[in-house]
């Protein structure tokens, strides 16, 4: 059966009737008014009414969704109370005799165009808020019903061009089976709300509002982004099963929150998270992960005009360390260069940025910036269980050099009498084939390894996975990659150091059992996968998987390995 | 009329939280307060309005001229200047 493909933004399966949320285009007429006082009174009344609605929405969202999401409505109230906006509208009414609807529309459009033109992402988004507040005001002025979504009588799948924060915050989980929008992506506001309410959702599905009508049936999958319009019996049955399986999974995984990641033969492993910014710690704590296996420090220097100061970095690392208490937090030093360019640093144009001056190579060329970061990490190390790791090491000298600079920074902190953890673990990422081959030598000089599979695969197979002509060659199941991983783990264990993995392979359901068998100690991933991987670990025994891993390593192709893993009865896939 | 000049040194500039604090503090004063960015006298911003403050798009390193006129003008410029210098209590 034919299906449409959008972006899956919130996992889950939904089957149900369509509720087509048409954009209410509010018609505003420009009128010349006689009584300005009367018009201003209408304006004030509409503000009062809107404030009341926002207060209700705030309380509703606070209870159902969370404090962070509810804040949107507090911000909307501030816009309503804004002095300058009020004066602008008042002025248009009094001196230009415009009706309040027209005056408000004009004033708000002025702000919207200012904010939309800004470079800063945060400020750009404020245009959406102003638009949302203006619509609310206009509805109240014209007596248009607040929002159709609260009036839903039976459970539906909402289909819309886009959903505003006001729309999503009002969604009742019992009435909304899921939603599909034309606009937006994984990080848009409505997607975030959908995930926290656990409502399946698909975004970025062009022209869907033109392809369905009220009352049509839709079956969709919010993980894959597949949408079936008026599916046949067979497809409906298939989706019903899928939905049931998904719900069982959720229930099963939820029970594991407080269980340890321990194999059937009692080996305790660690399931940790990858994070990009301090706020991500919320989800790490929510899933009760064992630590942070990769803290990308990128966020600190992107979207800004200068390099982050030592103090700013220190505060970010300290916050994360404190919130994680005694659990480990592995901070990866700056991975700049490659595809990540910065406006305020002059990167020379390179023919092959992925083979060029990136990560540790860049830092060793800009020791001033590198030292600032090392100082910030060391100073934060007394506030929790911080470990440091260097990315993209490809030759031994780089590790020696990086460690030597770290020693220099420690020495100067000692001289200044500034406290830091003298025993902070120092590790390195293994993501180049050269480091993988020399793992036995590197293992003598670090406290741990973390295998970065995304880069390791791309460099081992010499494949750019974003290049459509060769991306089919990119595979974590390729035996060369798996042999390399085995080699790294064995070399580490011979020197009694631990090995983690922070690439996507660490949460690949088929690979987790193999990695358990190879002896991997720590699995680090997106918080969304934590409970599933914990479940995987608890279904398998290390001894049994050891034999499986040995068999896998004898196979010649990615396909053979994937097929073997799919059909092996000892491997439990949900 | 009183006026002061001050440079934004906090990392966020006048975005999000700092903007709302700036606006709240300005609101306490009866004086008529105005802000100009980087010596541009053509564009006047109203610190008592959060939209106006945000629309400045002021970032770290930008220079603000704050003027106040009214019964509490002295206190107004002093407090706003201090707020910026203290990086909004960051």
XYZ file of C-alpha atoms in Angstrom:
664
model
C 0.000 0.000 0.000
C 1.184 3.509 -0.785
C 2.306 5.754 1.983
C 3.635 9.272 2.490
C 6.916 9.891 4.232
C 7.556 12.741 6.644
C 9.950 13.175 9.531
C 9.151 11.063 12.579
C 9.432 13.502 15.479
C 7.739 11.661 18.320
C 7.697 7.853 18.491
C 4.573 5.745 18.678
C 1.818 4.451 16.448
C -1.602 5.991 15.881
C -4.692 4.891 13.962
C -7.777 7.090 13.852
C -9.957 9.688 12.219
C -8.552 12.918 10.845
C -9.324 16.230 12.412
C -8.198 18.784 9.870
C -7.213 21.921 11.675
C -7.615 24.576 9.075
C -5.777 27.792 9.500
C -8.311 30.282 10.631
C -7.423 33.228 8.497
C -8.850 36.079 10.433
C -10.206 38.727 8.120
C -9.468 42.172 9.381
C -11.046 45.234 7.875
C -9.504 48.630 8.055
C -12.037 51.050 9.469
C -12.065 54.674 10.467
C -13.390 54.973 13.939
C -15.163 57.846 15.616
C -14.852 57.096 19.272
C -11.218 56.464 20.230
C -11.983 55.925 23.906
C -14.418 53.211 23.063
C -11.842 51.527 20.805
C -9.214 51.660 23.527
C -11.630 50.149 25.984
C -12.155 47.242 23.557
C -8.371 46.905 23.391
C -8.030 46.789 27.171
C -10.874 44.301 27.545
C -9.292 42.008 24.970
C -5.976 42.205 26.839
C -7.701 41.238 30.079
C -9.509 38.339 28.471
C -6.316 37.123 26.775
C -4.405 37.334 30.050
C -7.007 35.177 31.730
C -6.796 32.562 28.981
C -3.019 32.569 29.180
C -3.129 32.095 32.931
C -5.372 29.044 32.437
C -3.105 27.711 29.718
C -0.095 28.263 31.941
C -1.616 26.261 34.770
C -2.799 23.544 32.408
C 0.613 23.215 30.774
C 2.386 23.322 34.126
C 0.392 20.349 35.327
C 0.324 18.329 32.100
C 3.551 19.153 30.340
C 6.097 20.808 32.575
C 7.491 24.030 33.858
C 9.717 24.752 30.905
C 6.917 24.447 28.344
C 4.530 26.429 30.531
C 6.968 29.338 30.527
C 5.929 30.094 26.949
C 2.642 31.414 28.277
C 4.278 33.552 30.922
C 6.288 35.102 28.083
C 3.094 35.672 26.104
C 1.610 37.510 29.069
C 4.651 39.782 29.132
C 4.054 40.656 25.493
C 0.425 41.484 26.285
C 1.544 43.768 29.076
C 4.180 45.448 26.943
C 4.173 49.198 27.311
C 5.575 50.094 23.908
C 3.216 47.793 22.048
C 0.296 49.291 23.942
C 1.411 52.823 23.174
C 1.883 52.047 19.500
C -1.624 50.677 19.192
C -3.093 53.494 21.258
C -1.330 56.027 19.064
C -2.651 54.487 15.855
C -6.160 54.551 17.299
C -6.040 58.122 18.591
C -4.070 59.959 15.944
C -4.856 57.880 12.857
C -8.428 56.879 13.837
C -7.720 53.243 13.040
C -9.813 50.451 14.470
C -8.081 48.421 17.168
C -7.832 45.217 15.096
C -6.047 47.031 12.285
C -3.851 49.019 14.654
C -2.814 45.885 16.527
C -2.075 43.967 13.339
C 0.119 46.794 12.060
C 2.014 47.171 15.321
C 2.600 43.460 15.707
C 3.730 43.099 12.089
C 6.354 45.753 12.726
C 7.822 43.678 15.566
C 7.505 40.421 13.664
C 9.550 41.780 10.768
C 12.231 43.134 13.133
C 12.589 39.791 14.941
C 12.413 37.656 11.823
C 15.340 39.575 10.377
C 17.626 38.821 13.333
C 20.578 36.437 13.211
C 20.133 35.165 16.711
C 17.958 32.015 16.815
C 16.431 32.907 20.147
C 15.297 36.309 18.955
C 14.061 34.932 15.653
C 11.711 32.607 17.473
C 10.147 35.526 19.323
C 8.372 36.412 16.063
C 6.316 33.219 16.495
C 5.313 34.232 19.998
C 4.210 37.674 18.868
C 2.187 36.103 16.078
C 0.548 33.685 18.497
C -0.344 36.438 20.973
C -1.702 38.691 18.208
C -3.936 35.911 16.903
C -5.278 35.353 20.387
C -6.024 39.061 20.768
C -7.733 39.241 17.375
C -9.866 36.210 18.165
C -10.937 37.802 21.406
C -11.662 41.133 19.715
C -13.762 39.497 17.021
C -15.432 36.967 19.307
C -13.993 33.953 17.487
C -13.951 30.802 19.612
C -10.595 30.384 21.365
C -9.478 27.095 19.968
C -11.157 24.186 18.352
C -8.667 21.716 19.818
C -10.055 21.938 23.346
C -13.518 21.118 22.063
C -12.607 17.769 20.587
C -15.256 15.240 21.512
C -13.677 12.012 20.343
C -10.079 10.923 19.911
C -8.613 12.151 16.607
C -5.411 12.570 14.658
C -4.796 16.240 14.101
C -3.560 17.312 10.687
C -2.411 20.917 10.350
C -0.061 23.189 8.492
C 1.668 23.981 11.735
C 0.740 24.041 15.408
C 1.391 26.951 17.736
C 2.513 26.542 21.350
C -1.053 27.405 22.379
C -2.390 24.551 20.255
C -0.014 21.914 21.540
C -0.191 22.878 25.188
C -3.952 22.361 25.125
C -3.770 18.905 23.689
C -5.428 16.337 25.833
C -3.696 12.992 25.544
C -7.038 11.189 25.643
C -8.396 13.186 22.736
C -5.352 13.523 20.547
C -4.065 10.227 19.186
C -1.293 11.934 17.280
C -0.564 14.802 14.947
C 0.882 15.426 11.528
C 2.111 18.814 10.345
C 3.452 20.232 7.099
C 6.049 22.394 8.768
C 8.563 21.828 11.537
C 11.119 19.188 12.399
C 12.584 17.329 15.352
C 13.486 20.452 17.307
C 10.373 22.512 16.734
C 8.310 23.424 19.743
C 5.384 21.165 18.867
C 7.706 18.166 18.432
C 9.205 18.720 21.875
C 5.754 18.893 23.443
C 4.647 15.778 21.555
C 7.587 13.833 22.956
C 6.979 14.984 26.494
C 3.262 14.163 26.253
C 4.215 10.912 24.482
C 1.870 11.590 21.576
C 3.158 10.173 18.272
C 3.862 12.860 15.670
C 5.167 13.366 12.149
C 6.356 16.721 10.816
C 7.593 18.129 7.543
C 4.956 16.352 5.448
C 4.362 18.676 2.512
C 0.799 19.456 1.473
C -0.764 16.841 3.790
C -3.568 19.285 4.606
C -4.583 19.223 0.934
C -4.558 15.452 0.729
C -6.909 14.588 3.577
C -10.309 15.744 4.734
C -12.237 15.591 7.978
C -13.181 12.059 8.870
C -10.588 10.261 6.704
C -8.742 7.455 8.444
C -5.003 7.690 8.953
C -2.519 5.195 10.297
C 0.976 6.480 11.004
C 4.236 5.680 12.690
C 5.949 8.517 14.549
C 9.306 6.743 14.571
C 9.689 6.136 10.835
C 7.484 9.007 9.694
C 5.308 6.770 7.489
C 1.734 7.926 6.976
C -1.071 5.871 5.339
C -4.221 7.681 4.234
C -7.396 5.545 4.294
C -5.416 2.315 4.761
C -6.865 -1.054 3.759
C -7.903 -3.714 6.286
C -4.547 -5.433 6.142
C -2.606 -2.262 6.883
C -4.924 -1.397 9.749
C -4.381 -4.841 11.280
C -0.647 -4.414 10.878
C -0.730 -1.043 12.608
C -2.881 -2.361 15.434
C -0.274 -5.011 16.141
C 2.492 -2.463 15.843
C 0.715 -0.183 18.280
C 0.245 -2.944 20.800
C 3.907 -3.941 20.562
C 4.964 -0.340 20.998
C 2.831 0.083 24.091
C 4.112 -3.124 25.639
C 7.619 -1.908 25.025
C 6.993 1.403 26.748
C 5.522 -0.314 29.788
C 8.290 -2.840 29.968
C 11.043 -0.254 29.583
C 9.479 2.112 32.108
C 9.783 -0.583 34.753
C 13.527 -0.736 34.161
C 14.200 2.836 35.177
C 15.564 1.900 38.570
C 17.118 -1.423 37.570
C 20.800 -1.807 36.859
C 22.231 -2.582 33.453
C 23.359 -6.051 34.414
C 23.770 -9.040 32.115
C 22.166 -12.411 32.772
C 25.507 -13.691 34.007
C 25.801 -10.755 36.429
C 28.215 -8.432 34.669
C 27.419 -4.822 35.555
C 27.687 -2.560 32.515
C 27.101 1.161 32.231
C 24.452 2.840 30.122
C 25.289 6.530 29.767
C 24.112 9.465 27.675
C 25.493 11.807 25.047
C 24.587 15.425 25.667
C 25.157 18.686 23.837
C 24.270 21.323 26.418
C 23.749 21.614 30.184
C 19.942 21.597 29.833
C 20.104 18.084 28.350
C 20.930 16.771 31.833
C 17.173 16.878 32.594
C 16.557 13.913 30.337
C 19.629 12.040 31.582
C 18.280 12.259 35.124
C 14.765 11.407 33.969
C 16.030 8.143 32.442
C 18.279 7.477 35.428
C 21.279 6.821 33.181
C 24.600 5.781 34.750
C 26.433 8.903 33.654
C 27.353 11.094 30.729
C 29.614 9.271 28.312
C 30.022 12.194 25.965
C 29.541 15.867 26.686
C 30.085 17.597 23.361
C 31.383 21.033 24.156
C 30.247 22.379 20.751
C 27.227 24.294 22.040
C 29.581 26.590 23.950
C 31.114 28.129 20.898
C 28.442 27.858 18.222
C 25.872 30.555 17.397
C 27.885 33.387 18.879
C 30.368 36.108 18.018
C 33.437 35.263 20.054
C 35.132 32.412 21.820
C 33.589 31.413 25.193
C 35.484 32.670 28.225
C 37.025 30.378 30.835
C 34.362 31.469 33.332
C 31.497 30.665 31.012
C 32.910 27.238 30.220
C 33.655 26.572 33.893
C 30.054 27.355 34.853
C 28.655 25.042 32.181
C 30.890 22.096 33.196
C 30.314 22.731 36.889
C 26.514 22.780 36.501
C 26.524 19.464 34.667
C 28.951 17.836 37.140
C 26.961 18.977 40.159
C 23.655 17.829 38.769
C 25.056 14.381 37.960
C 26.353 14.065 41.552
C 28.790 11.126 41.853
C 28.035 9.776 38.364
C 30.744 10.183 35.720
C 30.686 13.062 33.216
C 33.077 12.618 30.291
C 33.859 15.973 28.679
C 35.255 15.845 25.171
C 37.509 18.777 24.376
C 36.551 21.017 21.470
C 35.846 19.228 18.229
C 36.112 22.221 15.900
C 36.842 22.153 12.192
C 35.678 19.437 9.807
C 32.127 20.434 8.987
C 31.847 22.655 12.059
C 33.037 26.104 11.151
C 32.865 29.202 13.278
C 32.228 32.680 11.997
C 34.691 34.283 14.405
C 37.578 31.927 13.724
C 39.296 32.079 10.412
C 39.373 28.539 9.081
C 41.357 28.096 5.900
C 39.249 26.503 3.144
C 40.234 22.874 2.942
C 39.824 20.374 0.107
C 38.979 17.581 2.562
C 37.780 19.070 5.835
C 37.305 15.626 7.412
C 40.931 14.865 6.717
C 41.987 18.358 7.682
C 42.611 20.548 10.660
C 39.891 19.483 13.078
C 39.454 18.606 16.755
C 42.746 17.903 18.555
C 44.741 19.009 15.501
C 43.078 22.401 15.656
C 43.506 22.672 19.439
C 47.204 21.825 19.281
C 47.565 24.701 16.830
C 45.657 27.093 19.081
C 47.133 26.275 22.463
C 45.722 29.481 23.986
C 42.132 28.357 23.339
C 42.928 24.789 24.337
C 44.438 25.863 27.662
C 41.405 27.998 28.466
C 39.166 24.980 28.050
C 41.452 22.682 30.046
C 41.561 25.188 32.916
C 37.764 25.413 32.931
C 37.396 21.615 32.982
C 40.012 21.152 35.715
C 38.458 23.834 37.910
C 35.036 22.206 37.500
C 36.501 18.769 38.348
C 36.162 19.314 42.099
C 32.382 19.625 41.801
C 31.641 16.109 40.602
C 33.049 13.109 38.779
C 34.498 14.742 35.662
C 36.701 12.892 33.187
C 38.295 14.436 30.140
C 38.878 13.007 26.694
C 40.650 14.128 23.548
C 38.958 13.685 20.155
C 40.419 12.573 16.798
C 43.811 11.420 18.009
C 45.493 9.814 15.004
C 49.199 9.737 15.888
C 50.864 9.046 19.222
C 52.614 12.429 19.423
C 49.262 14.187 19.573
C 48.325 12.363 22.749
C 51.707 13.096 24.310
C 51.437 16.751 23.363
C 47.855 17.106 24.638
C 48.757 15.452 27.940
C 51.790 17.668 28.296
C 49.643 20.786 27.873
C 47.206 19.399 30.431
C 50.145 19.001 32.852
C 51.208 22.606 32.231
C 47.711 23.843 33.018
C 47.617 21.721 36.187
C 50.967 23.136 37.260
C 49.818 26.706 36.848
C 46.608 25.983 38.780
C 48.743 24.514 41.583
C 50.888 27.633 41.613
C 47.804 29.816 41.832
C 46.403 27.657 44.628
C 43.284 26.775 42.630
C 41.718 23.428 43.496
C 41.166 20.628 40.989
C 40.884 16.854 41.070
C 44.473 15.566 40.875
C 43.175 12.112 39.944
C 40.855 13.143 37.142
C 40.770 10.370 34.537
C 42.177 11.236 31.119
C 40.948 9.312 28.118
C 40.848 9.516 24.350
C 38.382 8.883 21.588
C 39.249 6.122 19.179
C 37.770 7.167 15.885
C 40.613 6.884 13.405
C 41.899 3.591 11.966
C 45.449 4.529 13.026
C 44.437 4.888 16.675
C 42.506 1.609 16.437
C 45.593 -0.199 15.130
C 47.815 1.323 17.812
C 45.275 0.815 20.596
C 47.687 -1.417 22.536
C 50.237 1.397 22.691
C 47.715 4.146 23.461
C 46.157 1.994 26.207
C 49.353 2.299 28.265
C 48.984 6.087 28.388
C 45.310 6.803 29.088
C 42.718 5.825 31.695
C 40.000 4.907 29.192
C 38.945 4.732 25.556
C 35.707 5.878 24.025
C 35.004 4.512 20.561
C 33.431 7.079 18.266
C 31.794 4.782 15.743
C 30.409 7.444 13.411
C 33.873 8.638 12.444
C 35.548 5.263 12.858
C 33.184 3.777 10.257
C 33.632 6.663 7.845
C 37.432 6.543 8.062
C 37.729 2.749 8.109
C 35.537 2.300 5.049
C 36.655 5.571 3.417
C 33.001 6.509 2.919
C 31.324 9.864 3.304
C 27.922 8.853 4.555
C 26.343 12.093 3.368
C 27.399 11.388 -0.200
C 24.442 9.607 -1.841
C 26.692 7.846 -4.366
C 28.591 5.935 -1.703
C 26.452 6.097 1.436
C 25.201 2.527 0.872
C 28.723 1.376 1.727
C 28.530 2.984 5.151
C 27.570 0.291 7.660
C 28.272 -0.369 11.334
C 27.885 -4.082 10.514
C 30.876 -4.123 8.221
C 33.238 -6.824 9.535
C 36.248 -4.500 9.243
C 34.560 -2.094 11.655
C 33.568 -4.848 14.062
C 37.046 -6.383 14.001
C 38.501 -2.976 14.683
C 36.196 -2.523 17.675
C 37.166 -5.942 19.012
C 40.842 -5.071 18.661
C 40.340 -1.807 20.583
C 38.446 -3.478 23.433
C 40.981 -6.303 23.790
C 43.922 -3.876 23.799
C 42.265 -1.782 26.510
C 41.463 -4.751 28.713
C 45.018 -6.056 28.484
C 46.067 -2.797 30.138
C 43.123 -2.895 32.572
C 41.443 0.256 31.337
C 37.743 0.560 30.541
C 36.228 1.105 27.087
C 33.067 2.965 26.188
C 31.322 3.686 22.923
C 29.585 6.941 22.124
C 28.536 6.561 18.505
C 25.176 5.478 17.152
C 26.256 1.811 17.114
C 26.132 1.785 20.935
C 22.337 1.836 20.836
C 21.807 -0.282 17.720
C 19.578 -3.126 19.001
C 21.301 -5.722 16.846
C 24.807 -4.645 17.770
C 24.323 -4.264 21.512
C 24.469 -8.054 22.112
C 27.611 -8.321 19.964
C 29.242 -5.446 21.859
C 28.330 -7.115 25.157
C 30.076 -10.237 23.888
C 33.145 -8.274 22.821
C 33.441 -6.929 26.356
C 32.407 -3.291 25.967
C 32.097 -1.679 29.424
C 30.086 1.450 28.743
C 27.376 2.285 26.184
C 26.675 5.988 25.657
C 23.717 7.253 23.636
C 20.809 9.606 23.202
C 18.684 9.577 26.404
C 15.720 8.208 24.417
C 17.515 4.862 23.944
C 18.709 4.323 27.527
C 15.890 2.111 28.771
C 15.841 -0.017 25.641
C 19.579 -0.698 25.838
C 19.249 -1.488 29.518
C 16.584 -3.997 28.589
C 18.861 -5.485 25.902
C 21.704 -5.863 28.377
C 19.452 -7.598 30.872
C 18.302 -10.143 28.237
C 21.752 -11.399 27.329
C 24.686 -13.051 29.027
C 28.235 -12.006 28.302
C 29.470 -15.580 28.020
C 26.819 -16.514 25.483
C 27.352 -13.340 23.451
C 31.092 -13.924 23.413
C 30.486 -16.956 21.217
C 28.090 -14.975 19.025
C 30.665 -12.201 18.596
C 33.288 -14.748 17.557
C 30.961 -16.166 14.923
C 30.124 -12.688 13.649
C 33.787 -11.829 13.231
C 34.217 -14.764 10.843
C 31.657 -13.413 8.358
C 32.670 -11.468 5.262
C 29.996 -8.876 4.552
C 27.687 -6.411 6.293
C 24.656 -8.204 4.852
C 25.739 -11.597 6.130
C 26.293 -10.170 9.583
C 22.969 -8.380 9.686
C 21.143 -11.498 8.530
C 22.965 -13.627 11.076
C 21.989 -11.251 13.878
C 18.394 -11.022 12.674
C 17.885 -14.765 12.690
C 19.944 -15.879 15.661
C 17.681 -17.261 18.344
C 20.051 -16.294 21.127
C 19.623 -12.627 20.274
C 16.498 -11.103 21.727
C 15.125 -8.190 19.774
C 11.988 -6.601 21.009
C 18.299 64.948 32.397
C 20.912 62.368 33.324
C 22.799 60.059 31.058
C 25.310 57.239 31.360
C 27.185 55.062 28.956
C 27.856 51.400 29.568
C 29.183 48.400 27.631
C 27.413 45.032 27.682
C 29.836 42.456 29.059
C 27.601 39.496 29.874
C 27.681 36.591 27.441
C 24.021 36.594 26.434
C 23.820 40.320 25.728
C 20.301 41.689 26.058
C 18.529 38.456 25.220
C 16.065 36.350 27.175
C 16.642 36.616 30.894
C 18.838 39.761 30.965
C 16.315 41.615 28.787
C 13.446 40.819 31.104
C 15.457 41.845 34.178
C 16.504 45.078 32.505
C 12.900 45.808 31.644
C 11.626 45.026 35.126
C 14.180 47.309 36.786
C 13.452 50.163 34.374
C 9.770 49.793 35.130
C 10.325 50.683 38.796
C 11.200 54.273 37.889
C 8.851 57.121 37.164
C 11.342 58.904 34.887
C 11.115 58.797 31.155
C 14.016 56.484 30.214
C 15.526 55.987 26.797
C 18.280 53.748 25.454
C 20.446 54.222 22.361
C 22.703 51.539 20.910
C 26.262 52.133 19.672
C 25.868 55.906 19.304
C 22.946 55.686 16.897
C 20.724 58.600 17.927
C 18.094 57.887 15.300
C 16.802 54.758 16.931
C 15.333 55.185 20.404
C 14.547 52.164 22.558
C 12.172 52.038 25.498
C 13.673 50.008 28.352
C 10.275 49.642 30.033
C 9.135 47.551 27.078
C 10.465 44.021 26.797
C 9.737 43.981 23.055
C 11.702 47.158 22.570
C 14.631 45.835 24.609
C 14.676 42.557 22.694
C 14.344 44.318 19.347
C 17.628 46.074 20.076
C 19.328 42.724 19.485
C 22.152 44.007 21.680
C 25.029 41.561 22.052
C 28.148 41.404 24.199
C 30.402 44.347 23.399
C 27.622 46.712 22.340
C 27.655 50.188 23.871
C 24.446 51.513 25.425
C 23.617 55.129 26.174
C 20.929 55.357 28.847
C 19.140 58.665 29.479
C 16.511 59.456 32.101
C 14.375 62.477 32.766
C 12.148 62.856 35.797
C 12.060 62.895 39.564
C 14.137 59.728 40.024
C 16.476 60.247 37.051
C 19.686 59.945 39.078
C 18.762 56.658 40.647
C 17.372 55.310 37.379
C 20.558 55.726 35.333
C 22.735 54.551 38.222
C 20.764 51.385 38.862
C 20.503 50.443 35.201
C 24.216 51.046 34.704
C 25.067 48.910 37.709
C 22.781 46.155 36.477
C 24.631 46.000 33.160
C 28.039 46.189 34.859
C 27.075 43.377 37.235
C 26.135 41.307 34.194
C 22.524 41.114 35.411
C 23.591 39.110 38.432
C 24.803 36.268 36.212
